[in-house]
Amino acid sequence: MLPFVLVSLLVSGAFALPAVSVSQYNYNEIAPVADNGKLVSSYLSSNAFDLVDGGDTNIYILTIQQIINDLSNQPDPRSQALAVAQAIAVVGELASGIPGDACDASAFVNAYANAVRSGNNAGLRAALNRYLGRLAADIDRIAQLAVNPNALRSAVGPRGNCAGGGRTYQFEAAWAAINNGSNGLINEEYCAAKRLYSAFNARSNNVGAAVSAAAAAPVARAVQQALNPLSNFLRVVASGANPSSQAAAAKAALLRAGASIQL
């Protein structure tokens, strides 16, 4: 039976070093998240995360996943859209046995940061459409995993043609805009994403870039507009059924939304 490891960080004072305790539980002792019937909830995101092998999932990726689960349970549409976008992006990055790169995500983050700084949206639409295309491909990978958990074990993740595999981009500038007016969960996510951005390994870098891109306002608006078919896709995934037809509908809705939202 699979083990479940709980890592607890305890800090006794503002300047104290954290004390770490590790507790291991039988996986079967952990109650599954129930479907509360709402359009978006942690039932969708947590079951999507369960599709991927957790053997190389580090503490910062686990932190991101828990924040996404918490965002899923928030009542406001923006938090729900962020949760759905980021859940798809993170599972997409973790789906392949061999990581690809972050070219599409980093290019969009750079375009977004430039647009926020200059007020000039030139290039933002094209970068957004490319990144939404990457999310659509992530939906396909999630559908593959839902049908066959070993389908992508030996596969290489999507790769573009950019300097350094997209591991360097305008992280701070983008997150300054993302955090503006956001709730505390997004502020927490920034801290974990920053550790992934500065990590030495490509898997962590890719997840950090994916989370950063999926948190940007244009992506959140597109996902919010396509939230019904996207959440329906994740609900079918969570149920264990074949989500192929729902995946096609979700991709089409997402790409339509990306082409129609105002930047």
XYZ file of C-alpha atoms in Angstrom:
263
model
C 0.000 0.000 0.000
C 1.258 3.470 -0.864
C 2.667 5.697 1.888
C 1.545 9.276 2.383
C 4.177 11.593 3.847
C 3.155 14.732 5.724
C 5.871 17.327 6.274
C 5.164 19.830 9.050
C 7.121 23.063 9.503
C 6.976 24.608 12.975
C 8.493 27.998 13.803
C 8.584 29.104 17.445
C 9.534 32.718 16.809
C 10.184 35.288 14.135
C 13.937 34.576 14.103
C 13.857 30.916 15.004
C 14.925 28.187 12.650
C 11.994 26.031 11.548
C 11.657 22.583 13.076
C 10.690 19.939 10.545
C 8.730 16.809 11.397
C 7.891 14.082 8.913
C 4.901 11.807 9.460
C 4.181 8.823 7.230
C 0.667 7.460 6.832
C -0.809 4.638 4.841
C -2.305 6.160 1.693
C -5.541 4.276 2.320
C -5.960 6.130 5.623
C -6.260 9.473 3.828
C -9.884 10.223 3.048
C -10.442 11.158 -0.616
C -11.724 14.626 -1.398
C -15.473 14.484 -1.993
C -17.295 16.231 -4.814
C -19.348 19.019 -3.249
C -21.294 19.572 -6.466
C -19.874 23.036 -7.116
C -18.568 23.963 -10.551
C -15.002 24.197 -9.211
C -13.622 22.645 -6.029
C -10.528 20.848 -4.780
C -12.210 17.602 -5.844
C -11.209 18.514 -9.399
C -7.660 19.692 -8.758
C -6.629 17.074 -6.193
C -7.809 14.214 -8.401
C -5.979 15.715 -11.367
C -2.757 15.844 -9.316
C -3.238 12.196 -8.380
C -2.783 11.241 -12.038
C 0.961 11.924 -11.956
C 3.683 9.992 -10.187
C 4.866 11.883 -7.121
C 8.320 10.353 -6.968
C 10.098 13.516 -8.101
C 7.581 16.056 -6.793
C 9.452 18.325 -4.385
C 8.093 20.252 -1.414
C 7.630 23.473 -3.403
C 5.569 21.751 -6.085
C 3.514 20.117 -3.320
C 3.025 23.570 -1.787
C 1.818 24.907 -5.139
C -0.603 21.998 -5.443
C -2.088 22.680 -2.010
C -2.491 26.383 -2.806
C -4.286 25.445 -6.030
C -6.602 23.180 -4.025
C -7.324 26.078 -1.669
C -7.961 28.434 -4.593
C -10.388 25.866 -6.005
C -12.523 26.172 -2.890
C -12.715 29.969 -2.948
C -16.120 31.450 -3.851
C -14.943 34.086 -6.333
C -14.718 33.299 -10.077
C -11.172 34.668 -10.448
C -9.734 32.311 -7.824
C -11.574 29.396 -9.407
C -10.264 30.301 -12.865
C -6.714 30.574 -11.514
C -7.072 27.172 -9.861
C -8.302 25.470 -13.028
C -5.649 27.109 -15.220
C -2.831 26.255 -12.845
C -4.022 22.713 -12.161
C -4.008 21.969 -15.887
C -0.622 23.659 -16.321
C 1.046 21.856 -13.407
C -0.263 18.395 -14.305
C 0.760 19.043 -17.900
C 4.331 19.751 -16.793
C 4.474 16.697 -14.530
C 2.807 14.320 -17.004
C 5.851 13.365 -19.080
C 8.587 11.164 -17.692
C 11.233 13.422 -19.242
C 10.672 17.180 -18.832
C 10.447 19.401 -21.879
C 11.028 23.136 -21.641
C 9.241 26.331 -20.653
C 9.575 28.281 -23.911
C 5.860 29.056 -24.402
C 5.261 29.928 -20.747
C 8.326 32.145 -20.416
C 7.624 33.934 -23.708
C 4.122 34.755 -22.514
C 5.366 35.902 -19.089
C 7.845 38.234 -20.794
C 5.168 39.607 -23.125
C 2.813 40.123 -20.179
C 5.464 41.882 -18.079
C 6.397 44.128 -21.017
C 2.749 45.012 -21.642
C 2.115 45.867 -17.988
C 5.235 48.021 -17.807
C 4.833 49.867 -21.110
C 1.075 49.806 -21.673
C 1.792 48.482 -25.165
C 0.093 45.156 -25.888
C 1.971 44.521 -29.131
C 2.975 40.875 -29.147
C 0.829 39.975 -26.140
C -2.012 38.426 -28.138
C 0.324 36.180 -30.119
C 2.162 35.079 -26.971
C -1.156 34.434 -25.203
C -2.456 32.315 -28.068
C 0.753 30.250 -28.098
C 0.535 29.683 -24.363
C -3.147 28.739 -24.507
C -2.143 26.280 -27.225
C 0.291 24.814 -24.714
C -2.525 24.516 -22.152
C -4.637 22.790 -24.796
C -1.796 20.308 -25.303
C -1.685 19.846 -21.517
C -5.378 18.920 -21.631
C -4.522 16.223 -24.170
C -1.767 14.874 -21.905
C -4.105 14.797 -18.922
C -6.656 12.880 -21.002
C -3.955 10.366 -21.949
C -3.010 9.836 -18.309
C -6.651 9.413 -17.334
C -6.978 6.544 -19.813
C -3.527 5.011 -19.238
C -1.406 6.170 -16.267
C 1.762 4.844 -17.947
C 1.099 6.427 -21.329
C 3.708 9.179 -20.933
C 6.230 7.497 -18.649
C 8.935 7.441 -21.345
C 7.714 10.497 -23.243
C 9.564 13.804 -23.532
C 7.594 16.923 -22.673
C 6.919 19.588 -25.314
C 10.002 21.484 -26.422
C 10.358 24.769 -28.238
C 13.375 26.607 -29.561
C 14.349 29.318 -27.101
C 17.482 30.276 -25.228
C 18.061 28.181 -22.128
C 14.773 26.345 -22.502
C 12.833 29.326 -21.161
C 14.331 29.073 -17.676
C 15.028 32.818 -17.447
C 12.250 35.390 -17.778
C 10.827 38.475 -16.061
C 9.655 36.626 -12.974
C 9.556 39.516 -10.500
C 7.915 41.983 -12.888
C 5.196 39.499 -13.809
C 4.467 38.543 -10.207
C 4.336 42.193 -9.139
C 1.395 42.547 -11.527
C -0.121 39.199 -10.512
C 0.056 40.048 -6.802
C -1.497 43.478 -7.270
C -4.901 43.226 -5.587
C -4.652 39.454 -5.147
C -5.520 37.465 -2.038
C -3.106 35.894 0.422
C -3.055 32.557 -1.385
C -1.503 34.174 -4.454
C 1.120 35.849 -2.262
C 1.979 32.440 -0.804
C 2.144 30.992 -4.292
C 4.646 33.652 -5.326
C 7.078 32.438 -2.653
C 6.878 28.797 -3.773
C 7.036 29.729 -7.465
C 10.166 31.786 -6.824
C 11.924 28.746 -5.355
C 10.939 26.728 -8.421
C 12.152 29.524 -10.715
C 15.581 29.587 -9.046
C 15.943 25.786 -8.766
C 18.715 23.958 -10.619
C 16.575 21.284 -12.281
C 14.437 21.694 -15.382
C 11.324 20.023 -13.945
C 11.058 22.589 -11.157
C 11.843 25.459 -13.530
C 9.119 24.311 -15.920
C 6.502 24.077 -13.172
C 7.482 27.518 -11.893
C 7.099 29.014 -15.370
C 3.785 27.233 -15.919
C 2.360 28.515 -12.628
C 3.585 32.039 -13.383
C 2.051 32.090 -16.858
C -1.233 30.547 -15.714
C -1.549 33.143 -12.934
C -1.380 36.118 -15.314
C -4.588 38.087 -15.839
C -5.108 37.352 -19.576
C -4.925 33.594 -18.994
C -7.256 33.822 -15.998
C -9.793 35.790 -18.068
C -9.684 33.258 -20.909
C -10.072 30.333 -18.514
C -12.894 32.071 -16.656
C -14.746 32.487 -19.946
C -14.286 28.778 -20.716
C -14.742 27.599 -17.127
C -17.782 25.360 -17.683
C -16.236 23.019 -20.296
C -12.841 23.083 -18.546
C -14.305 22.119 -15.169
C -16.498 19.507 -16.843
C -13.356 17.966 -18.338
C -11.635 17.845 -14.941
C -14.769 16.392 -13.320
C -14.813 13.508 -15.813
C -11.090 12.976 -15.168
C -11.788 12.863 -11.424
C -14.555 10.304 -11.942
C -12.176 7.896 -13.664
C -14.087 7.881 -16.963
C -12.587 8.435 -20.417
C -12.500 12.238 -20.891
C -11.639 12.333 -24.606
C -14.804 14.077 -25.795
C -14.755 16.520 -22.874
C -11.097 17.268 -23.626
C -11.967 18.272 -27.189
C -14.753 20.572 -25.982
C -12.519 22.120 -23.306
C -9.709 22.841 -25.765
C -12.036 24.421 -28.287
C -13.650 26.635 -25.639
C -10.280 27.727 -24.257
C -8.869 28.707 -27.640
C -12.058 30.568 -28.570
C -11.919 32.464 -25.301
C -8.294 33.398 -25.849
C -9.095 34.863 -29.239
C -12.018 36.913 -27.935
C -10.948 38.372 -24.579
C -9.962 42.014 -24.375
C -6.321 42.653 -23.509
